[in-house]
């Protein structure tokens, strides 16, 4: 009997030790997950709101690759796994190019990898007056599109389709077109202009003399039309040069891409004009903020001017991060689907001691609530940075709040994110992350990622003897 009691006691003690080890392991792993988290003081069991990022983490090793030869770096899905990858059209000079990608598996990124063995020759990326990304074939993968300038008002549009682990060279999707100067496109917006699910190209064309028309190239998935004017006559008395920017968005929730122009009259006077997309029939730019100017609003002070759905009603709104100097406030124009409000403050008060000029801005949905949040990677100088966010609510933005604490001096220089900060969902959790291709110079680089700070409790496996 005593032998059985002794055995039972030893078994009980053994199981107790195993349980304590398991709990200690869980605590250690939880601490490791929270170690880089700015809100580590919040208990994981409280399911805190996702309003923070983990710190910058290295997602690639050093690689011999000159980031400055990337015409730009875009985030997009290359291989259909619903994770954001990075795409770089690389300019070797001498009319030679290849496209490189970094593929993510949700935990890290590959090094920069060429998607084809040979250079593409006789193709000068510097002649791409408008080089951007989109889904022109409707397969869910991110393609590249180049509006190519031959000079003398002659142009052609080239597309590079993404084929998963393979990639085509740039090939012509249009005939050679004369009497069209791509340099007169104020911008080229890539978006769905006719609601067929394929991205098209939209060019607000500036003739000068306050005359404009909008041209579109429609995609059928395999080719593009020539540039088609969307209205038979010029729009008079409208100077595209006074648009602080021409933005593409869906202000009436019909699934088609509209054009938005915050118009700067000078003297702190402004109105916002919208050109609704209507497939092959298009109306001109019309004021969506009424017949009167808005006074005492200087569009030149908008350090970040962007569009997106702020309150989750399906209509894209307009956002301006307004710079008063070392103070800031965020203003919004709300869309009702038929008009826009005038600029109104969307933060409670002026935020002092916050220099918007130190921000690298981007946008996304950090907490996956269907509203557009604002991100600022703030450069303190001396290679020190912190990330701030403004979380969108139904009726207001928060003030700029710390989403990661500041790094120490010499640890992370925002100026070395030479292709900017690229928002996207890099690990497939539905929350926006941030990526920075970081240039060390001498053709060395790494890519760093800030993941949305989701808490996860990891319990180690307990194996029975």
Short mmCIF file of C-alpha atoms in Angstrom, two decimals:
data_model
loop_
_atom_site.label_atom_id
_atom_site.label_comp_id
_atom_site.label_asym_id
_atom_site.label_seq_id
_atom_site.Cartn_x
_atom_site.Cartn_y
_atom_site.Cartn_z
CA UNK A 1 0.00 0.00 0.00
CA UNK A 2 2.81 2.42 0.97
CA UNK A 3 4.59 1.52 -2.25
CA UNK A 4 1.43 2.46 -4.22
CA UNK A 5 1.06 5.70 -2.27
CA UNK A 6 4.72 6.49 -2.96
CA UNK A 7 4.25 5.76 -6.66
CA UNK A 8 1.09 7.89 -6.79
CA UNK A 9 2.91 10.76 -5.04
CA UNK A 10 5.82 10.57 -7.48
CA UNK A 11 3.40 10.51 -10.42
CA UNK A 12 1.52 13.50 -9.02
CA UNK A 13 4.77 15.44 -8.55
CA UNK A 14 5.91 14.52 -12.08
CA UNK A 15 2.65 15.71 -13.62
CA UNK A 16 2.82 18.89 -11.54
CA UNK A 17 6.34 19.57 -12.82
CA UNK A 18 5.24 18.98 -16.42
CA UNK A 19 2.33 21.38 -15.93
CA UNK A 20 4.59 24.05 -14.42
CA UNK A 21 7.06 23.67 -17.29
CA UNK A 22 4.19 24.01 -19.79
CA UNK A 23 2.93 27.17 -18.11
CA UNK A 24 6.45 28.59 -17.94
CA UNK A 25 6.95 27.83 -21.63
CA UNK A 26 3.67 29.49 -22.52
CA UNK A 27 4.62 32.55 -20.48
CA UNK A 28 8.05 32.73 -22.12
CA UNK A 29 6.64 32.43 -25.61
CA UNK A 30 3.98 34.98 -24.89
CA UNK A 31 6.65 37.33 -23.57
CA UNK A 32 8.69 36.72 -26.72
CA UNK A 33 5.70 37.60 -28.91
CA UNK A 34 5.09 40.75 -26.90
CA UNK A 35 8.73 41.72 -26.60
CA UNK A 36 8.66 44.07 -29.61
CA UNK A 37 5.08 45.14 -29.08
CA UNK A 38 4.40 48.74 -28.03
CA UNK A 39 1.38 47.69 -25.95
CA UNK A 40 3.07 44.85 -24.08
CA UNK A 41 1.64 46.12 -20.80
CA UNK A 42 -1.84 45.08 -21.95
CA UNK A 43 -2.80 41.57 -20.89
CA UNK A 44 -3.17 39.14 -23.77
CA UNK A 45 -6.32 37.73 -22.20
CA UNK A 46 -8.03 41.11 -22.60
CA UNK A 47 -8.01 40.79 -26.42
CA UNK A 48 -6.77 44.36 -26.93
CA UNK A 49 -7.85 46.30 -30.02
CA UNK A 50 -5.37 46.11 -32.88
CA UNK A 51 -4.05 49.66 -32.92
CA UNK A 52 -0.31 48.95 -32.82
CA UNK A 53 2.46 47.43 -34.89
CA UNK A 54 5.29 45.20 -33.85
CA UNK A 55 8.67 46.85 -34.38
CA UNK A 56 10.61 46.66 -37.63
CA UNK A 57 11.75 43.06 -38.18
CA UNK A 58 14.15 41.82 -40.81
CA UNK A 59 12.34 39.67 -43.38
CA UNK A 60 15.29 39.14 -45.76
CA UNK A 61 19.01 38.63 -45.47
CA UNK A 62 21.51 41.00 -47.04
CA UNK A 63 21.46 40.85 -50.81
CA UNK A 64 23.60 42.34 -53.58
CA UNK A 65 20.96 44.39 -55.33
CA UNK A 66 20.79 48.08 -56.23
CA UNK A 67 17.38 49.30 -55.08
CA UNK A 68 17.97 52.61 -56.82
CA UNK A 69 17.65 50.85 -60.17
CA UNK A 70 14.06 49.91 -59.37
CA UNK A 71 11.87 52.37 -61.27
CA UNK A 72 9.49 51.88 -58.34
CA UNK A 73 8.59 49.10 -55.91
CA UNK A 74 4.96 48.00 -55.71
CA UNK A 75 3.18 45.65 -53.33
CA UNK A 76 0.89 43.07 -54.91
CA UNK A 77 0.03 39.40 -55.12
CA UNK A 78 2.38 37.71 -57.58
CA UNK A 79 1.52 34.03 -57.18
CA UNK A 80 -2.13 33.91 -56.13
CA UNK A 81 -1.63 33.02 -52.46
CA UNK A 82 -3.44 36.20 -51.30
CA UNK A 83 -0.25 37.49 -49.63
CA UNK A 84 1.40 40.74 -50.67
CA UNK A 85 4.71 40.37 -52.48
CA UNK A 86 7.07 43.09 -53.72
CA UNK A 87 7.69 43.89 -57.38
CA UNK A 88 10.59 45.88 -58.87
CA UNK A 89 10.94 46.74 -62.58
CA UNK A 90 14.74 47.00 -62.72
CA UNK A 91 16.54 49.36 -65.09
CA UNK A 92 19.98 48.18 -66.19
CA UNK A 93 20.37 51.10 -68.56
CA UNK A 94 21.20 50.63 -72.24
CA UNK A 95 17.53 49.79 -72.94
CA UNK A 96 17.71 46.60 -70.88
CA UNK A 97 15.37 45.58 -68.09
CA UNK A 98 14.11 42.66 -66.00
CA UNK A 99 11.52 42.48 -63.27
CA UNK A 100 12.47 41.20 -59.82
CA UNK A 101 10.16 40.07 -57.03
CA UNK A 102 10.30 39.26 -53.35
CA UNK A 103 7.78 36.53 -52.51
CA UNK A 104 6.36 36.17 -49.00
CA UNK A 105 5.37 32.96 -47.25
CA UNK A 106 3.76 34.85 -44.38
CA UNK A 107 6.88 34.63 -42.19
CA UNK A 108 9.56 36.20 -44.33
CA UNK A 109 10.37 37.33 -47.87
CA UNK A 110 12.62 35.73 -50.45
CA UNK A 111 15.58 37.66 -51.73
CA UNK A 112 15.13 39.67 -54.90
CA UNK A 113 14.55 37.03 -57.58
CA UNK A 114 14.37 37.56 -61.33
CA UNK A 115 11.24 36.05 -62.84
CA UNK A 116 12.92 35.35 -66.18
CA UNK A 117 16.44 34.33 -67.11
CA UNK A 118 17.11 36.81 -69.91
CA UNK A 119 17.09 40.59 -70.05
CA UNK A 120 14.41 42.31 -72.06
CA UNK A 121 16.33 44.37 -74.61
CA UNK A 122 15.32 47.39 -76.66
CA UNK A 123 12.95 48.53 -73.92
CA UNK A 124 13.83 51.76 -72.13
CA UNK A 125 12.05 52.02 -68.78
CA UNK A 126 12.92 55.71 -68.70
CA UNK A 127 10.46 56.19 -71.56
CA UNK A 128 7.60 54.92 -69.42
CA UNK A 129 5.95 58.25 -68.71
CA UNK A 130 3.49 56.46 -66.46
CA UNK A 131 4.60 53.14 -64.95
CA UNK A 132 2.24 51.54 -62.47
CA UNK A 133 0.63 48.28 -61.34
CA UNK A 134 -2.84 46.79 -61.51
CA UNK A 135 -4.82 43.74 -62.58
CA UNK A 136 -5.48 44.18 -66.29
CA UNK A 137 -6.21 40.51 -67.01
CA UNK A 138 -8.66 39.88 -64.17
CA UNK A 139 -6.79 36.87 -62.76
CA UNK A 140 -6.20 38.44 -59.34
CA UNK A 141 -2.46 38.83 -59.92
CA UNK A 142 -0.63 42.15 -60.07
CA UNK A 143 0.57 43.22 -63.52
CA UNK A 144 2.79 46.13 -64.61
CA UNK A 145 1.69 48.68 -67.19
CA UNK A 146 3.82 51.25 -69.02
CA UNK A 147 2.59 54.17 -71.13
CA UNK A 148 5.61 54.41 -73.44
CA UNK A 149 6.70 57.72 -74.97
CA UNK A 150 8.43 57.55 -78.36
CA UNK A 151 8.51 61.33 -78.59
CA UNK A 152 6.72 63.48 -81.14
CA UNK A 153 3.31 62.78 -79.53
CA UNK A 154 3.62 59.09 -80.39
CA UNK A 155 2.92 56.42 -77.80
CA UNK A 156 2.09 52.80 -77.15
CA UNK A 157 1.04 50.97 -73.98
CA UNK A 158 2.94 47.91 -72.80
CA UNK A 159 1.82 45.41 -70.17
CA UNK A 160 3.80 42.81 -68.26
CA UNK A 161 1.45 40.07 -67.14
CA UNK A 162 2.29 38.17 -64.01
CA UNK A 163 2.07 34.43 -64.34
CA UNK A 164 2.74 33.24 -60.81
CA UNK A 165 6.29 31.91 -60.67
CA UNK A 166 6.83 32.96 -64.27
CA UNK A 167 6.62 36.38 -65.80
CA UNK A 168 6.30 37.59 -69.35
CA UNK A 169 8.35 40.46 -70.73
CA UNK A 170 6.63 43.76 -71.41
CA UNK A 171 4.59 43.35 -74.58
CA UNK A 172 2.49 45.77 -76.55
CA UNK A 173 -1.21 45.80 -75.71
CA UNK A 174 -2.01 48.60 -78.21
CA UNK A 175 -1.08 49.72 -81.69
CA UNK A 176 1.30 52.61 -82.13
CA UNK A 177 -0.73 55.78 -81.62
CA UNK A 178 0.22 59.18 -83.01
CA UNK A 179 -1.15 62.60 -82.11
CA UNK A 180 -1.33 61.69 -78.42
CA UNK A 181 1.25 63.11 -76.04
CA UNK A 182 1.45 61.03 -72.82
CA UNK A 183 3.24 63.93 -71.14
CA UNK A 184 -0.07 65.81 -71.21
CA UNK A 185 -1.69 63.20 -68.97
CA UNK A 186 -1.74 64.90 -65.57
CA UNK A 187 -1.62 61.39 -64.20
CA UNK A 188 -2.66 57.94 -65.35
CA UNK A 189 -5.07 56.26 -62.95
CA UNK A 190 -5.27 52.46 -63.11
CA UNK A 191 -8.80 51.40 -62.21
CA UNK A 192 -12.01 49.85 -63.49
CA UNK A 193 -13.65 52.49 -65.67
CA UNK A 194 -16.61 50.43 -66.91
CA UNK A 195 -17.42 47.95 -64.16
CA UNK A 196 -16.29 44.77 -65.95
CA UNK A 197 -13.80 43.76 -63.23
CA UNK A 198 -10.72 44.57 -65.33
CA UNK A 199 -8.42 47.49 -64.64
CA UNK A 200 -8.31 50.17 -67.34
CA UNK A 201 -6.11 53.24 -67.83
CA UNK A 202 -7.60 56.70 -67.29
CA UNK A 203 -5.81 59.87 -68.44
CA UNK A 204 -7.04 63.38 -67.59
CA UNK A 205 -5.46 65.19 -70.56
CA UNK A 206 -4.35 68.81 -70.24
CA UNK A 207 -4.52 70.73 -73.54
CA UNK A 208 -3.50 73.96 -71.84
CA UNK A 209 -5.55 77.13 -72.05
CA UNK A 210 -7.90 75.75 -69.35
CA UNK A 211 -9.11 72.98 -71.66
CA UNK A 212 -9.25 69.28 -70.82
CA UNK A 213 -10.76 65.95 -71.78
CA UNK A 214 -10.41 62.53 -70.21
CA UNK A 215 -9.18 59.57 -72.27
CA UNK A 216 -9.47 55.89 -71.37
CA UNK A 217 -7.83 52.69 -72.55
CA UNK A 218 -10.23 49.82 -71.85
CA UNK A 219 -8.89 46.34 -71.12
CA UNK A 220 -10.53 43.17 -72.41
CA UNK A 221 -8.08 40.98 -70.48
CA UNK A 222 -5.73 40.45 -73.43
CA UNK A 223 -5.32 43.89 -74.94
CA UNK A 224 -6.19 47.54 -74.53
CA UNK A 225 -8.13 49.84 -76.82
CA UNK A 226 -6.49 52.97 -78.07
CA UNK A 227 -6.97 56.14 -76.05
CA UNK A 228 -10.70 56.88 -76.36
CA UNK A 229 -12.09 60.29 -75.51
CA UNK A 230 -14.99 60.00 -73.11
CA UNK A 231 -16.77 63.12 -74.33
CA UNK A 232 -16.95 64.69 -77.79
CA UNK A 233 -15.91 68.21 -76.77
CA UNK A 234 -13.32 69.82 -74.54
CA UNK A 235 -14.21 70.89 -71.05
CA UNK A 236 -13.58 74.63 -70.99
CA UNK A 237 -12.51 76.86 -68.11
CA UNK A 238 -11.03 74.01 -66.12
CA UNK A 239 -7.30 74.09 -65.41
CA UNK A 240 -6.01 70.63 -64.52
CA UNK A 241 -2.83 72.32 -63.31
CA UNK A 242 -4.83 73.72 -60.37
CA UNK A 243 -5.74 70.25 -59.12
CA UNK A 244 -3.60 69.67 -56.05
CA UNK A 245 -3.74 66.06 -57.22
CA UNK A 246 -6.02 64.01 -59.45
CA UNK A 247 -7.04 60.96 -57.43
CA UNK A 248 -8.89 57.82 -58.48
CA UNK A 249 -11.61 56.49 -56.20
CA UNK A 250 -15.20 55.31 -56.07
CA UNK A 251 -17.20 58.17 -54.56
CA UNK A 252 -20.64 56.76 -55.44
CA UNK A 253 -20.10 53.04 -54.72
CA UNK A 254 -20.93 51.81 -58.22
CA UNK A 255 -17.73 49.76 -58.57
CA UNK A 256 -16.21 52.12 -61.14
CA UNK A 257 -13.24 54.44 -60.73
CA UNK A 258 -14.03 58.16 -60.61
CA UNK A 259 -11.61 61.10 -60.75
CA UNK A 260 -11.35 63.56 -57.85
CA UNK A 261 -9.70 66.99 -58.11
CA UNK A 262 -9.25 69.20 -55.03
CA UNK A 263 -8.98 72.49 -56.96
CA UNK A 264 -6.68 75.21 -55.66
CA UNK A 265 -7.78 78.73 -56.65
CA UNK A 266 -4.99 80.29 -54.60
CA UNK A 267 -5.60 82.78 -51.81
CA UNK A 268 -6.65 79.89 -49.51
CA UNK A 269 -9.75 79.19 -51.63
CA UNK A 270 -10.73 75.74 -52.85
CA UNK A 271 -13.51 73.54 -54.18
CA UNK A 272 -13.48 69.84 -54.98
CA UNK A 273 -14.50 68.59 -58.42
CA UNK A 274 -15.44 65.02 -59.36
CA UNK A 275 -15.70 63.32 -62.72
CA UNK A 276 -17.90 60.27 -62.41
CA UNK A 277 -17.00 57.27 -64.51
CA UNK A 278 -19.78 56.18 -66.79
CA UNK A 279 -18.17 53.52 -68.96
CA UNK A 280 -18.05 54.86 -72.49
CA UNK A 281 -20.08 57.98 -71.75
CA UNK A 282 -18.58 60.42 -69.28
CA UNK A 283 -19.64 63.69 -67.79
CA UNK A 284 -17.15 66.48 -67.24
CA UNK A 285 -15.67 67.56 -63.93
CA UNK A 286 -18.38 69.09 -61.75
CA UNK A 287 -18.19 70.71 -58.34
CA UNK A 288 -19.19 68.28 -55.60
CA UNK A 289 -18.81 70.87 -52.85
CA UNK A 290 -21.39 73.34 -54.11
CA UNK A 291 -21.13 76.61 -56.03
CA UNK A 292 -19.23 78.53 -53.35
CA UNK A 293 -15.53 78.49 -52.58
CA UNK A 294 -14.28 77.25 -49.26
CA UNK A 295 -12.22 80.05 -47.77
CA UNK A 296 -9.35 79.89 -45.29
CA UNK A 297 -8.19 76.45 -46.41
CA UNK A 298 -4.76 76.24 -48.02
CA UNK A 299 -4.49 73.10 -50.14
CA UNK A 300 -0.71 73.53 -50.23
CA UNK A 301 -0.65 72.64 -46.51
CA UNK A 302 -2.04 69.12 -47.13
CA UNK A 303 1.02 66.95 -46.47
CA UNK A 304 -0.99 63.79 -47.13
CA UNK A 305 -3.92 64.05 -49.55
CA UNK A 306 -5.65 60.77 -50.25
CA UNK A 307 -9.00 59.08 -50.79
CA UNK A 308 -10.59 56.09 -49.10
CA UNK A 309 -13.63 54.91 -47.18
CA UNK A 310 -13.25 56.39 -43.70
CA UNK A 311 -16.55 55.50 -42.06
CA UNK A 312 -17.32 52.18 -43.75
CA UNK A 313 -20.37 53.33 -45.75
CA UNK A 314 -18.94 52.20 -49.10
CA UNK A 315 -18.29 55.71 -50.46
CA UNK A 316 -14.74 56.96 -50.83
CA UNK A 317 -14.03 60.16 -48.91
CA UNK A 318 -11.16 62.63 -49.13
CA UNK A 319 -8.54 63.14 -46.39
CA UNK A 320 -6.02 65.92 -45.82
CA UNK A 321 -3.34 65.85 -43.12
CA UNK A 322 -2.99 69.60 -42.65
CA UNK A 323 0.34 71.09 -41.59
CA UNK A 324 0.32 74.19 -39.39
CA UNK A 325 4.09 74.03 -38.84
CA UNK A 326 4.97 71.80 -35.92
CA UNK A 327 1.26 71.26 -35.31
CA UNK A 328 -1.26 69.33 -37.36
CA UNK A 329 -4.91 68.41 -37.72
CA UNK A 330 -6.67 66.00 -40.07
CA UNK A 331 -9.53 67.22 -42.26
CA UNK A 332 -12.09 65.17 -44.21
CA UNK A 333 -14.55 65.65 -47.04
CA UNK A 334 -17.38 63.15 -46.70
CA UNK A 335 -19.05 61.62 -49.74
CA UNK A 336 -22.79 60.98 -49.72
CA UNK A 337 -22.67 59.36 -53.15
CA UNK A 338 -23.90 62.54 -54.83
CA UNK A 339 -21.79 65.29 -53.23
CA UNK A 340 -18.96 66.01 -50.81
CA UNK A 341 -19.00 68.07 -47.66
CA UNK A 342 -16.59 70.96 -47.39
CA UNK A 343 -13.36 70.33 -45.49
CA UNK A 344 -14.13 69.70 -41.81
CA UNK A 345 -11.81 68.81 -38.94
CA UNK A 346 -11.98 65.10 -38.15
CA UNK A 347 -9.75 65.19 -35.07
CA UNK A 348 -10.78 66.66 -31.72
CA UNK A 349 -8.14 69.37 -31.54
CA UNK A 350 -4.96 70.74 -33.01
CA UNK A 351 -2.13 68.32 -32.23
CA UNK A 352 0.98 70.20 -31.14
CA UNK A 353 4.61 69.12 -31.32
CA UNK A 354 3.95 66.86 -34.31
CA UNK A 355 5.79 67.80 -37.50
CA UNK A 356 3.98 66.30 -40.49
CA UNK A 357 7.04 67.00 -42.66
CA UNK A 358 8.86 64.26 -40.73
CA UNK A 359 6.29 61.64 -41.76
CA UNK A 360 6.44 59.01 -44.46
CA UNK A 361 2.68 58.59 -44.91
CA UNK A 362 0.69 55.56 -45.98
CA UNK A 363 -2.83 54.21 -45.44
CA UNK A 364 -4.51 50.88 -44.73
CA UNK A 365 -6.86 49.07 -42.39
CA UNK A 366 -4.90 48.22 -39.25
CA UNK A 367 -7.78 46.80 -37.20
CA UNK A 368 -9.71 45.23 -40.12
CA UNK A 369 -12.92 47.20 -39.45
CA UNK A 370 -13.41 48.30 -43.07
CA UNK A 371 -12.26 51.88 -42.45
CA UNK A 372 -9.15 53.61 -43.74
CA UNK A 373 -6.53 54.35 -41.07
CA UNK A 374 -3.56 56.68 -41.52
CA UNK A 375 0.06 55.74 -40.82
CA UNK A 376 3.08 57.97 -40.25
CA UNK A 377 6.60 56.56 -40.02
CA UNK A 378 8.16 59.47 -38.17
CA UNK A 379 11.80 60.39 -38.72
CA UNK A 380 13.44 61.86 -35.61
CA UNK A 381 16.80 62.10 -37.35
CA UNK A 382 19.99 60.39 -36.12
CA UNK A 383 18.62 57.13 -37.58
CA UNK A 384 15.76 56.96 -35.07
CA UNK A 385 12.09 56.46 -35.90
CA UNK A 386 8.68 55.60 -34.46
CA UNK A 387 5.39 54.68 -36.09
CA UNK A 388 2.23 56.69 -35.40
CA UNK A 389 -1.35 55.89 -36.43
CA UNK A 390 -4.64 57.69 -36.68
CA UNK A 391 -7.45 55.17 -36.25
CA UNK A 392 -10.63 55.89 -38.20
CA UNK A 393 -13.90 55.78 -36.32
CA UNK A 394 -17.47 56.42 -37.37
CA UNK A 395 -17.30 60.14 -36.63
CA UNK A 396 -13.65 61.01 -36.01
CA UNK A 397 -10.02 60.04 -36.26
CA UNK A 398 -7.97 59.59 -33.14
CA UNK A 399 -5.06 61.95 -32.71
CA UNK A 400 -1.72 60.65 -33.92
CA UNK A 401 -0.93 57.94 -31.36
CA UNK A 402 2.23 55.91 -30.90
CA UNK A 403 2.00 52.52 -32.57
CA UNK A 404 5.62 51.56 -31.95
CA UNK A 405 8.04 53.25 -29.55
CA UNK A 406 10.97 55.21 -30.94
CA UNK A 407 14.07 53.25 -31.85
CA UNK A 408 17.40 54.28 -30.39
CA UNK A 409 19.79 56.52 -32.28
CA UNK A 410 21.52 54.80 -35.15
CA UNK A 411 19.07 51.90 -35.27
CA UNK A 412 16.70 52.64 -38.17
CA UNK A 413 16.89 55.52 -40.67
CA UNK A 414 13.64 56.20 -42.52
CA UNK A 415 15.59 57.97 -45.25
CA UNK A 416 17.05 54.61 -46.24
CA UNK A 417 13.60 53.25 -47.10
CA UNK A 418 14.43 54.50 -50.58
CA UNK A 419 11.22 53.24 -52.20
CA UNK A 420 8.96 54.45 -49.42
CA UNK A 421 6.84 52.43 -47.03
CA UNK A 422 4.57 49.86 -48.69
CA UNK A 423 1.35 48.88 -46.88
CA UNK A 424 -0.11 45.42 -47.45
CA UNK A 425 -1.15 42.18 -45.80
CA UNK A 426 2.13 40.28 -45.75
CA UNK A 427 1.09 37.41 -43.47
CA UNK A 428 -2.54 36.84 -44.46
CA UNK A 429 -4.19 37.81 -41.17
CA UNK A 430 -6.44 40.46 -42.75
CA UNK A 431 -4.65 43.40 -41.10
CA UNK A 432 -2.44 45.95 -42.84
CA UNK A 433 1.31 45.60 -42.31
CA UNK A 434 4.13 47.89 -43.48
CA UNK A 435 7.22 46.99 -45.53
CA UNK A 436 10.43 48.95 -46.10
CA UNK A 437 13.06 47.97 -48.69
CA UNK A 438 16.09 49.35 -46.80
CA UNK A 439 19.16 50.52 -48.70
CA UNK A 440 22.53 50.25 -46.94
CA UNK A 441 24.41 51.58 -49.96
CA UNK A 442 27.04 49.77 -52.04
CA UNK A 443 24.25 47.64 -53.58
CA UNK A 444 23.33 46.02 -50.26
CA UNK A 445 19.79 45.96 -48.95
CA UNK A 446 17.34 44.15 -46.70
CA UNK A 447 13.57 44.33 -46.45
CA UNK A 448 12.01 45.06 -43.06
CA UNK A 449 8.35 44.55 -42.10
CA UNK A 450 6.18 45.91 -39.32
CA UNK A 451 3.35 43.46 -38.65
CA UNK A 452 0.03 44.46 -37.14
CA UNK A 453 0.36 43.60 -33.44
CA UNK A 454 -1.93 40.61 -32.98
CA UNK A 455 -1.46 38.81 -29.67
CA UNK A 456 -1.19 35.04 -29.86
CA UNK A 457 -0.85 32.57 -26.98
CA UNK A 458 1.34 29.60 -27.85
CA UNK A 459 1.08 26.50 -25.65
CA UNK A 460 3.85 23.92 -26.03
CA UNK A 461 2.92 20.30 -26.63
CA UNK A 462 3.02 18.07 -23.55
CA UNK A 463 4.03 14.56 -24.48
CA UNK A 464 2.87 11.82 -22.09
CA UNK A 465 5.60 9.45 -20.88
#
